CSV table of C-alpha atoms and ligand atoms in Angstrom, one decimal:
chain,number,residue,atom,x,y,z
A,1,UNK,CA,161.9,60.0,-11.5
A,2,UNK,CA,161.0,56.9,-13.5
A,3,UNK,CA,160.3,57.8,-17.2
A,4,UNK,CA,156.7,57.4,-18.3
A,5,UNK,CA,156.1,54.1,-20.1
A,6,UNK,CA,154.5,54.2,-23.5
A,7,UNK,CA,152.3,51.4,-24.9
A,8,UNK,CA,150.7,50.9,-28.3
A,9,UNK,CA,147.4,49.1,-28.4
A,10,UNK,CA,146.1,47.8,-31.7
A,11,UNK,CA,142.3,47.2,-31.6
A,12,UNK,CA,141.8,50.0,-29.1
A,13,UNK,CA,138.3,50.6,-30.3
A,14,UNK,CA,137.3,47.0,-29.4
A,15,UNK,CA,136.1,45.6,-26.1
A,16,UNK,CA,139.5,44.6,-24.7
A,17,UNK,CA,141.3,47.6,-26.2
A,18,UNK,CA,139.1,50.0,-24.2
A,19,UNK,CA,139.6,48.1,-20.9
A,20,UNK,CA,143.3,47.8,-21.5
A,21,UNK,CA,143.7,51.5,-22.3
A,22,UNK,CA,141.9,52.4,-19.0
A,23,UNK,CA,144.1,50.0,-17.1
A,24,UNK,CA,147.4,51.2,-18.6
A,25,UNK,CA,146.4,54.9,-18.0
A,26,UNK,CA,145.8,54.0,-14.3
A,27,UNK,CA,149.3,52.5,-14.2
A,28,UNK,CA,150.7,55.9,-15.4
A,29,UNK,CA,151.3,54.8,-19.1
A,30,UNK,CA,151.1,57.0,-22.1
A,31,UNK,CA,148.7,55.2,-24.3
A,32,UNK,CA,148.7,55.2,-28.1
A,33,UNK,CA,145.9,53.5,-30.0
A,34,UNK,CA,146.1,52.3,-33.5
A,35,UNK,CA,142.9,52.9,-35.4
A,36,UNK,CA,142.0,52.0,-38.9
A,37,UNK,CA,140.5,54.4,-41.4
A,38,UNK,CA,136.7,54.3,-41.4
A,39,UNK,CA,134.0,56.5,-43.0
A,40,UNK,CA,132.3,56.9,-39.6
A,41,UNK,CA,133.6,57.3,-36.1
A,42,UNK,CA,133.4,54.3,-33.9
A,43,UNK,CA,134.9,55.5,-30.7
A,44,UNK,CA,132.0,54.6,-28.3
A,45,UNK,CA,134.1,52.4,-26.1
A,46,UNK,CA,136.9,54.9,-25.7
A,47,UNK,CA,135.1,58.3,-25.9
A,48,UNK,CA,135.3,58.7,-22.1
A,49,UNK,CA,139.1,58.5,-22.2
A,50,UNK,CA,139.7,60.1,-25.6
A,51,UNK,CA,141.4,63.2,-24.2
A,52,UNK,CA,143.9,61.0,-22.3
A,53,UNK,CA,145.1,58.8,-25.2
A,54,UNK,CA,146.7,59.4,-28.6
A,55,UNK,CA,145.0,57.8,-31.6
A,56,UNK,CA,147.0,57.1,-34.8
A,57,UNK,CA,146.0,55.4,-38.0
A,58,UNK,CA,147.4,52.1,-39.1
A,59,UNK,CA,146.0,48.8,-40.4
A,60,UNK,CA,147.0,45.2,-39.8
A,61,UNK,CA,146.8,44.7,-43.5
A,62,UNK,CA,149.5,47.3,-44.2
A,63,UNK,CA,152.9,46.7,-42.7
A,64,UNK,CA,154.4,50.1,-43.7
A,65,UNK,CA,151.6,51.8,-41.8
A,66,UNK,CA,152.7,50.0,-38.7
A,67,UNK,CA,156.4,50.6,-39.2
A,68,UNK,CA,155.7,54.3,-39.5
A,69,UNK,CA,153.5,54.3,-36.5
A,70,UNK,CA,156.2,52.6,-34.4
A,71,UNK,CA,158.9,55.0,-35.6
A,72,UNK,CA,156.7,57.9,-34.7
A,73,UNK,CA,155.4,56.7,-31.3
A,74,UNK,CA,158.4,54.7,-30.0
A,75,UNK,CA,156.4,52.5,-27.5
A,76,UNK,CA,158.2,50.1,-25.1
A,77,UNK,CA,155.2,47.7,-25.2
A,78,UNK,CA,152.9,46.7,-28.0
A,79,UNK,CA,149.6,44.9,-27.3
A,80,UNK,CA,148.3,43.3,-30.5
A,81,UNK,CA,144.5,43.0,-29.9
A,82,UNK,CA,143.3,43.9,-33.4
A,83,UNK,CA,141.7,41.0,-35.3
A,84,UNK,CA,138.6,39.9,-37.3
A,85,UNK,CA,137.4,38.4,-34.0
A,86,UNK,CA,133.9,37.0,-34.8
A,87,UNK,CA,134.1,33.2,-35.3
A,88,UNK,CA,130.9,33.0,-37.4
A,89,UNK,CA,132.1,35.6,-39.8
A,90,UNK,CA,135.3,33.6,-40.4
A,91,UNK,CA,133.4,31.0,-42.5
A,92,UNK,CA,132.0,33.7,-44.8
A,93,UNK,CA,135.3,35.6,-45.0
A,94,UNK,CA,138.1,33.0,-44.4
A,95,UNK,CA,140.7,34.8,-46.5
A,96,UNK,CA,140.1,38.2,-45.0
A,97,UNK,CA,140.2,36.5,-41.5
A,98,UNK,CA,143.5,34.9,-42.4
A,99,UNK,CA,145.0,38.2,-43.7
A,100,UNK,CA,144.0,40.1,-40.5
A,101,UNK,CA,144.0,37.6,-37.7
A,102,UNK,CA,146.9,35.4,-38.9
A,103,UNK,CA,149.2,37.4,-41.3
A,104,UNK,CA,148.4,40.7,-39.4
A,105,UNK,CA,150.4,39.3,-36.5
A,106,UNK,CA,153.5,38.7,-38.6
A,107,UNK,CA,153.2,42.2,-40.1
A,108,UNK,CA,153.1,43.7,-36.6
A,109,UNK,CA,155.9,41.5,-35.3
A,110,UNK,CA,158.1,42.3,-38.3
A,111,UNK,CA,157.4,46.0,-37.8
A,112,UNK,CA,158.5,45.7,-34.2
A,113,UNK,CA,161.6,43.7,-35.3
A,114,UNK,CA,162.6,46.3,-37.8
A,115,UNK,CA,161.9,49.4,-35.7
A,116,UNK,CA,163.0,48.2,-32.3
A,117,UNK,CA,163.3,44.5,-31.4
A,118,UNK,CA,163.5,45.4,-27.7
A,119,UNK,CA,159.8,46.4,-27.7
A,120,UNK,CA,157.8,43.9,-25.6
A,121,UNK,CA,155.0,42.3,-27.6
A,122,UNK,CA,151.7,40.8,-26.5
A,123,UNK,CA,149.6,38.6,-28.8
A,124,UNK,CA,145.9,38.1,-28.2
A,125,UNK,CA,145.7,34.3,-28.7
A,126,UNK,CA,142.5,32.4,-28.0
A,127,UNK,CA,140.9,29.3,-26.5
A,128,UNK,CA,139.3,28.8,-29.9
A,129,UNK,CA,142.7,27.3,-30.8
A,130,UNK,CA,141.8,24.3,-28.7
A,131,UNK,CA,138.5,23.8,-30.7
A,132,UNK,CA,137.6,20.1,-30.6
A,133,UNK,CA,139.4,19.7,-27.3
A,134,UNK,CA,141.8,16.8,-26.8
A,135,UNK,CA,142.1,17.4,-23.1
A,136,UNK,CA,139.9,18.8,-20.3
A,137,UNK,CA,140.7,21.3,-18.8
A,138,UNK,CA,142.9,23.0,-21.5
A,139,UNK,CA,146.3,24.2,-20.5
A,140,UNK,CA,149.4,25.7,-22.2
A,141,UNK,CA,150.6,22.2,-23.3
A,142,UNK,CA,147.2,21.0,-24.7
A,143,UNK,CA,147.5,20.4,-28.4
A,144,UNK,CA,145.5,22.7,-30.7
A,145,UNK,CA,142.6,21.5,-32.8
A,146,UNK,CA,140.9,24.6,-34.3
A,147,UNK,CA,137.4,24.3,-35.7
A,148,UNK,CA,136.9,27.5,-37.6
A,149,UNK,CA,139.0,29.7,-40.1
A,150,UNK,CA,139.2,32.1,-37.1
A,151,UNK,CA,140.7,29.4,-34.9
A,152,UNK,CA,143.1,28.3,-37.6
A,153,UNK,CA,144.2,31.9,-38.0
A,154,UNK,CA,144.8,32.3,-34.3
A,155,UNK,CA,146.9,29.2,-34.2
A,156,UNK,CA,149.1,30.8,-36.9
A,157,UNK,CA,149.3,34.0,-34.8
A,158,UNK,CA,150.2,32.1,-31.7
A,159,UNK,CA,153.0,30.1,-33.4
A,160,UNK,CA,154.5,33.1,-35.2
A,161,UNK,CA,154.7,34.9,-31.9
A,162,UNK,CA,156.6,31.9,-30.4
A,163,UNK,CA,158.7,31.8,-33.5
A,164,UNK,CA,159.8,35.5,-33.3
A,165,UNK,CA,160.7,34.9,-29.7
A,166,UNK,CA,162.9,31.9,-30.6
A,167,UNK,CA,164.2,33.3,-33.9
A,168,UNK,CA,165.1,36.8,-32.8
A,169,UNK,CA,165.2,36.5,-29.0
A,170,UNK,CA,162.4,39.0,-28.8
A,171,UNK,CA,160.2,39.5,-25.7
A,172,UNK,CA,157.0,38.2,-27.3
A,173,UNK,CA,154.2,36.6,-25.2
A,174,UNK,CA,151.0,34.9,-26.1
A,175,UNK,CA,148.0,35.1,-23.9
A,176,UNK,CA,145.6,32.2,-24.6
A,177,UNK,CA,142.5,33.9,-23.3
A,178,UNK,CA,139.2,32.1,-22.8
A,179,UNK,CA,136.0,34.0,-23.5
A,180,UNK,CA,135.7,37.2,-21.6
A,181,UNK,CA,132.7,39.5,-21.7
A,182,UNK,CA,131.4,42.8,-20.5
A,183,UNK,CA,128.7,45.5,-21.2
A,184,UNK,CA,131.1,46.6,-24.0
A,185,UNK,CA,131.0,43.3,-25.8
A,186,UNK,CA,129.9,43.4,-29.4
A,187,UNK,CA,126.2,42.8,-30.0
A,188,UNK,CA,126.8,39.7,-32.2
A,189,UNK,CA,128.5,37.7,-29.5
A,190,UNK,CA,126.2,35.3,-27.7
A,191,UNK,CA,126.4,36.8,-24.2
A,192,UNK,CA,125.7,40.4,-25.2
A,193,UNK,CA,123.1,39.2,-27.7
A,194,UNK,CA,121.3,37.5,-24.8
A,195,UNK,CA,121.6,40.4,-22.4
A,196,UNK,CA,120.5,42.9,-25.0
A,197,UNK,CA,117.7,40.6,-26.0
A,198,UNK,CA,116.6,40.2,-22.3
A,199,UNK,CA,116.5,44.0,-21.9
A,200,UNK,CA,114.6,44.5,-25.1
A,201,UNK,CA,112.0,41.9,-24.1
A,202,UNK,CA,111.7,43.3,-20.6
A,203,UNK,CA,111.0,46.8,-22.0
A,204,UNK,CA,108.5,45.5,-24.5
A,205,UNK,CA,110.7,46.2,-27.6
A,206,UNK,CA,110.9,42.5,-28.7
A,207,UNK,CA,108.9,39.3,-28.1
A,208,UNK,CA,111.6,36.6,-28.7
A,209,UNK,CA,115.3,36.0,-28.9
A,210,UNK,CA,116.6,33.8,-31.8
A,211,UNK,CA,119.7,31.7,-30.9
A,212,UNK,CA,121.7,28.8,-32.2
A,213,UNK,CA,123.3,26.0,-30.1
A,214,UNK,CA,122.2,26.3,-26.5
A,215,UNK,CA,124.3,23.4,-25.3
A,216,UNK,CA,127.8,24.9,-26.2
A,217,UNK,CA,129.8,25.4,-23.0
A,218,UNK,CA,132.2,28.3,-22.4
A,219,UNK,CA,134.6,29.4,-19.7
A,220,UNK,CA,133.3,33.0,-19.4
A,221,UNK,CA,135.1,35.7,-17.4
A,222,UNK,CA,135.0,39.5,-17.2
A,223,UNK,CA,137.1,41.4,-19.7
A,224,UNK,CA,138.1,44.0,-17.1
A,225,UNK,CA,139.9,41.3,-15.2
A,226,UNK,CA,141.5,39.7,-18.2
A,227,UNK,CA,143.4,42.8,-19.5
A,228,UNK,CA,145.4,42.9,-16.3
A,229,UNK,CA,146.8,39.5,-17.2
A,230,UNK,CA,148.0,40.9,-20.6
A,231,UNK,CA,150.0,43.6,-18.8
A,232,UNK,CA,151.4,41.2,-16.2
A,233,UNK,CA,152.8,39.0,-19.0
A,234,UNK,CA,154.8,41.9,-20.3
A,235,UNK,CA,156.2,42.8,-16.9
A,236,UNK,CA,158.0,39.4,-16.6
A,237,UNK,CA,161.7,39.1,-17.2
A,238,UNK,CA,161.1,36.2,-19.6
A,239,UNK,CA,158.4,36.1,-22.3
A,240,UNK,CA,156.1,33.1,-22.2
A,241,UNK,CA,152.6,31.8,-23.0
A,242,UNK,CA,149.7,31.7,-20.5
A,243,UNK,CA,146.2,30.4,-20.3
A,244,UNK,CA,143.9,33.0,-18.8
A,245,UNK,CA,140.5,31.5,-17.7
A,246,UNK,CA,138.3,31.1,-14.7
A,247,UNK,CA,138.5,27.2,-14.6
A,248,UNK,CA,134.7,26.9,-14.7
A,249,UNK,CA,132.4,26.3,-17.6
A,250,UNK,CA,128.7,27.2,-18.3
A,251,UNK,CA,126.3,26.4,-21.1
A,252,UNK,CA,124.6,29.1,-23.3
A,253,UNK,CA,121.3,27.7,-21.9
A,254,UNK,CA,122.5,28.4,-18.4
A,255,UNK,CA,123.5,31.9,-19.4
A,256,UNK,CA,120.0,32.4,-20.7
A,257,UNK,CA,118.4,31.1,-17.5
A,258,UNK,CA,120.4,33.5,-15.4
A,259,UNK,CA,119.9,36.5,-17.6
A,260,UNK,CA,116.2,36.1,-18.1
A,261,UNK,CA,115.8,35.1,-14.5
A,262,UNK,CA,117.5,38.3,-13.3
A,263,UNK,CA,114.5,40.3,-14.7
A,264,UNK,CA,111.9,37.8,-13.5
A,265,UNK,CA,111.4,36.0,-16.9
A,266,UNK,CA,111.5,32.4,-17.9
A,267,UNK,CA,114.0,32.0,-20.9
A,268,UNK,CA,112.1,29.0,-22.3
A,269,UNK,CA,109.1,31.2,-23.2
A,270,UNK,CA,111.2,33.6,-25.3
A,271,UNK,CA,114.2,31.8,-26.8
A,272,UNK,CA,113.6,30.4,-30.3
A,273,UNK,CA,116.1,28.1,-31.9
A,274,UNK,CA,117.3,29.3,-35.3
A,275,UNK,CA,119.4,27.3,-37.7
A,276,UNK,CA,121.0,30.5,-39.0
A,277,UNK,CA,123.0,30.7,-35.8
A,278,UNK,CA,124.3,27.2,-35.9
A,279,UNK,CA,128.0,26.8,-37.0
A,280,UNK,CA,129.4,24.4,-39.7
A,281,UNK,CA,131.8,23.1,-37.0
A,282,UNK,CA,131.1,23.8,-33.3
A,283,UNK,CA,133.4,24.1,-30.3
A,284,UNK,CA,131.3,22.2,-27.8
A,285,UNK,CA,133.3,22.7,-24.6
A,286,UNK,CA,135.9,25.1,-23.4
A,287,UNK,CA,137.3,25.2,-19.9
A,288,UNK,CA,140.8,26.5,-19.1
A,289,UNK,CA,143.3,25.7,-16.4
A,290,UNK,CA,144.7,29.0,-15.2
A,291,UNK,CA,147.2,27.5,-12.8
A,292,UNK,CA,150.3,28.8,-14.5
A,293,UNK,CA,148.9,32.4,-14.7
A,294,UNK,CA,148.2,32.3,-11.0
A,295,UNK,CA,151.5,30.8,-10.1
A,296,UNK,CA,153.8,32.9,-12.4
A,297,UNK,CA,151.9,36.1,-12.7
A,298,UNK,CA,149.8,36.2,-9.6
A,299,UNK,CA,146.7,36.7,-11.8
A,300,UNK,CA,143.3,35.4,-10.8
A,301,UNK,CA,139.7,36.2,-12.0
A,302,UNK,CA,137.9,38.6,-9.7
A,303,UNK,CA,134.4,38.7,-11.1
A,304,UNK,CA,132.1,35.7,-10.5
A,305,UNK,CA,130.0,34.4,-13.4
A,306,UNK,CA,126.6,35.4,-11.9
A,307,UNK,CA,127.9,38.9,-11.3
A,308,UNK,CA,129.0,39.2,-14.9
A,309,UNK,CA,125.6,38.1,-16.2
A,310,UNK,CA,123.7,40.6,-14.0
A,311,UNK,CA,126.1,43.4,-14.7
A,312,UNK,CA,125.6,42.9,-18.4
A,313,UNK,CA,121.7,42.7,-18.2
A,314,UNK,CA,121.6,45.8,-15.9
A,315,UNK,CA,123.9,47.8,-18.3
A,316,UNK,CA,121.7,46.9,-21.3
A,317,UNK,CA,118.5,47.9,-19.5
A,318,UNK,CA,120.1,51.2,-18.5
A,319,UNK,CA,121.3,51.8,-22.0
A,320,UNK,CA,118.0,51.1,-23.7
A,321,UNK,CA,116.0,53.1,-21.1
A,322,UNK,CA,118.2,56.1,-22.0
A,323,UNK,CA,117.5,55.7,-25.7
A,324,UNK,CA,113.7,55.4,-25.2
B,1,NAP,P1,136.7,43.2,-30.8
B,1,NAP,O1,135.8,43.9,-29.8
B,1,NAP,O2,136.1,42.6,-32.0
B,1,NAP,O3,137.8,44.3,-31.3
B,1,NAP,C1,138.6,44.0,-32.4
B,1,NAP,C2,139.4,45.3,-32.7
B,1,NAP,O4,140.3,45.0,-33.9
B,1,NAP,C3,138.6,46.5,-33.1
B,1,NAP,O5,139.2,47.7,-32.5
B,1,NAP,C4,138.8,46.6,-34.6
B,1,NAP,O6,138.7,47.9,-35.1
B,1,NAP,C5,140.2,46.1,-34.7
B,1,NAP,N1,140.6,45.7,-36.1
B,1,NAP,C6,140.0,44.7,-36.8
B,1,NAP,N2,140.6,44.6,-38.0
B,1,NAP,C7,141.6,45.5,-38.0
B,1,NAP,C8,142.6,45.9,-39.0
B,1,NAP,N3,142.7,45.3,-40.2
B,1,NAP,N4,143.5,46.9,-38.6
B,1,NAP,C9,143.4,47.5,-37.4
B,1,NAP,N5,142.5,47.2,-36.5
B,1,NAP,C10,141.6,46.2,-36.8
B,1,NAP,O7,137.6,42.1,-30.1
B,1,NAP,P2,137.9,41.9,-28.5
B,1,NAP,O8,136.8,41.0,-27.9
B,1,NAP,O9,138.2,43.2,-27.9
B,1,NAP,O10,139.1,41.0,-28.6
B,1,NAP,C11,140.5,41.5,-28.7
B,1,NAP,C12,141.4,40.5,-29.2
B,1,NAP,O11,141.4,39.3,-28.4
B,1,NAP,C13,141.1,39.9,-30.6
B,1,NAP,O12,142.3,39.6,-31.3
B,1,NAP,C14,140.3,38.6,-30.3
B,1,NAP,O13,140.4,37.8,-31.4
B,1,NAP,C15,141.1,38.2,-29.1
B,1,NAP,N6,140.3,37.3,-28.2
B,1,NAP,C16,139.2,37.8,-27.6
B,1,NAP,C17,138.5,37.0,-26.7
B,1,NAP,C18,137.2,37.4,-26.1
B,1,NAP,O14,136.5,36.6,-25.5
B,1,NAP,N7,136.8,38.7,-26.2
B,1,NAP,C19,139.1,35.7,-26.3
B,1,NAP,C20,140.3,35.4,-26.8
B,1,NAP,C21,140.9,36.2,-27.7
B,1,NAP,P3,137.2,48.5,-35.6
B,1,NAP,O15,136.6,49.1,-34.3
B,1,NAP,O16,137.7,49.5,-36.6
B,1,NAP,O17,136.4,47.4,-36.2
B,2,GDD,N1,127.3,34.5,-31.6
B,2,GDD,C1,126.4,33.6,-31.3
B,2,GDD,N2,125.1,33.9,-31.7
B,2,GDD,N3,126.7,32.5,-30.7
B,2,GDD,C2,125.7,31.6,-30.4
B,2,GDD,C3,124.4,31.9,-30.7
B,2,GDD,C4,124.0,33.1,-31.4
B,2,GDD,O1,122.9,33.4,-31.7
B,2,GDD,N4,123.6,30.8,-30.3
B,2,GDD,C5,124.4,29.9,-29.7
B,2,GDD,N5,125.7,30.4,-29.8
B,2,GDD,C6,126.9,29.7,-29.4
B,2,GDD,C7,128.0,29.6,-30.5
B,2,GDD,O2,127.7,28.5,-31.3
B,2,GDD,C8,129.2,29.3,-29.6
B,2,GDD,O3,129.3,27.9,-29.3
B,2,GDD,C9,128.9,30.1,-28.3
B,2,GDD,O4,127.6,30.4,-28.3
B,2,GDD,C10,129.8,31.3,-28.1
B,2,GDD,O5,129.7,32.1,-29.3
B,2,GDD,P1,130.3,33.6,-29.4
B,2,GDD,O6,129.8,34.4,-28.3
B,2,GDD,O7,130.1,34.1,-30.8
B,2,GDD,O8,131.9,33.4,-29.0
B,2,GDD,P2,133.0,32.3,-29.5
B,2,GDD,O9,133.2,31.4,-28.4
B,2,GDD,O10,132.6,31.7,-30.8
B,2,GDD,O11,134.2,33.3,-29.7
B,2,GDD,C11,134.6,34.3,-28.8
B,2,GDD,O12,135.5,33.7,-27.9
B,2,GDD,C12,136.7,33.3,-28.4
B,2,GDD,C13,137.6,32.7,-27.2
B,2,GDD,O13,137.2,31.3,-27.1
B,2,GDD,C14,135.2,35.4,-29.5
B,2,GDD,O14,135.4,36.5,-28.6
B,2,GDD,C15,136.6,35.1,-30.1
B,2,GDD,O15,137.2,36.2,-30.7
B,2,GDD,C16,137.4,34.5,-29.0
B,2,GDD,O16,138.7,34.1,-29.5
């Protein structure tokens, strides 16, 4: 009988962590989730699988906590998804973002190196690293030009992952994931903000939706599809870096059109531009080239953009109706 594989996920309470935990459980893994201490419980995204996973406390800001956690849980794979992940917040909290999203990766990598350097490691890198893009579409070889403290922190996290691979011969891979969304997306990110806003307006709870730059373009996919690519990377004999994207880009304006249109509303009557949501430096256009992921991992996105938008609007409508 093959022994059960054990995986540790940091950021298990987040959007991706919850989908990855579900996916790994379905593959027969024992799943351990690292959670940070909090005065209130925030397990909404994982409460449906809570009896199937083990939750242990640790924090990206505290290396000893991660060393102890690894010693106790002895995973064969670590997925480092935890981060201060909201770009806008990174201008207000640049040092904290660096401590978590950049140095946090070194702490986790070092904990792995100390406890068991044979553990396979996945780092949640980001298309934000491409920022003011120097090539369209963006691929693994495209130079980085980050545009926010978050993007800068992710570039550090990416390179330290590459460096531990080259310095210590560790199996560390970096997934350069483009934006991926779902009904579990945090409410501050633009897609969920829009779908939640649409549902609230449709149900008569709000009259307008205040947004920033409607012309920004993103390569949006479904989070449930993207976590599979993370796992596929760690099943390869050799660690490597991969762009994970759909290869198509859409504007925030078009997202609004589709989301409002899905419930029979015209977005231009409800969306109000608000300077507060403009960024000091914007990432205007992201579109990834997932050729390598398809060729080497056999990964491809399964959920079309229109389906993603309607899935999110329907989920927000259902959620709000339950609360009414
Ligand atoms: P998310 O929903 O914001 O989740 C972030 C997770 O990190 C939460 O579980 C959070 O815990 C945890 N966390 C934050 N600071 C921590 C700390 N100091 N110690 C331990 N845990 C901490 O993010 P996501 O959308 O799932 O994204 C997952 C990862 O992929 C992130 O690293 C993100 O930067 C990266 N990424 C995301 C996308 C995307 O489009 N979603 C694209 C590229 C890369 P709490 O619940 O306690 O706050
Ligand atoms: N959040 C937000 N709120 N964004 C807005 C708004 C608004 O009211 N109005 C316009 N936007 C624009 C932003 O200026 C940005 O260009 C775009 O919508 C997407 O913003 P977010 O949804 O906040 O995501 P992001 O692209 O900045 O970052 C996400 O994707 C990255 C991968 O490229 C996050 O998930 C990051 O963690 C991830 O690395």
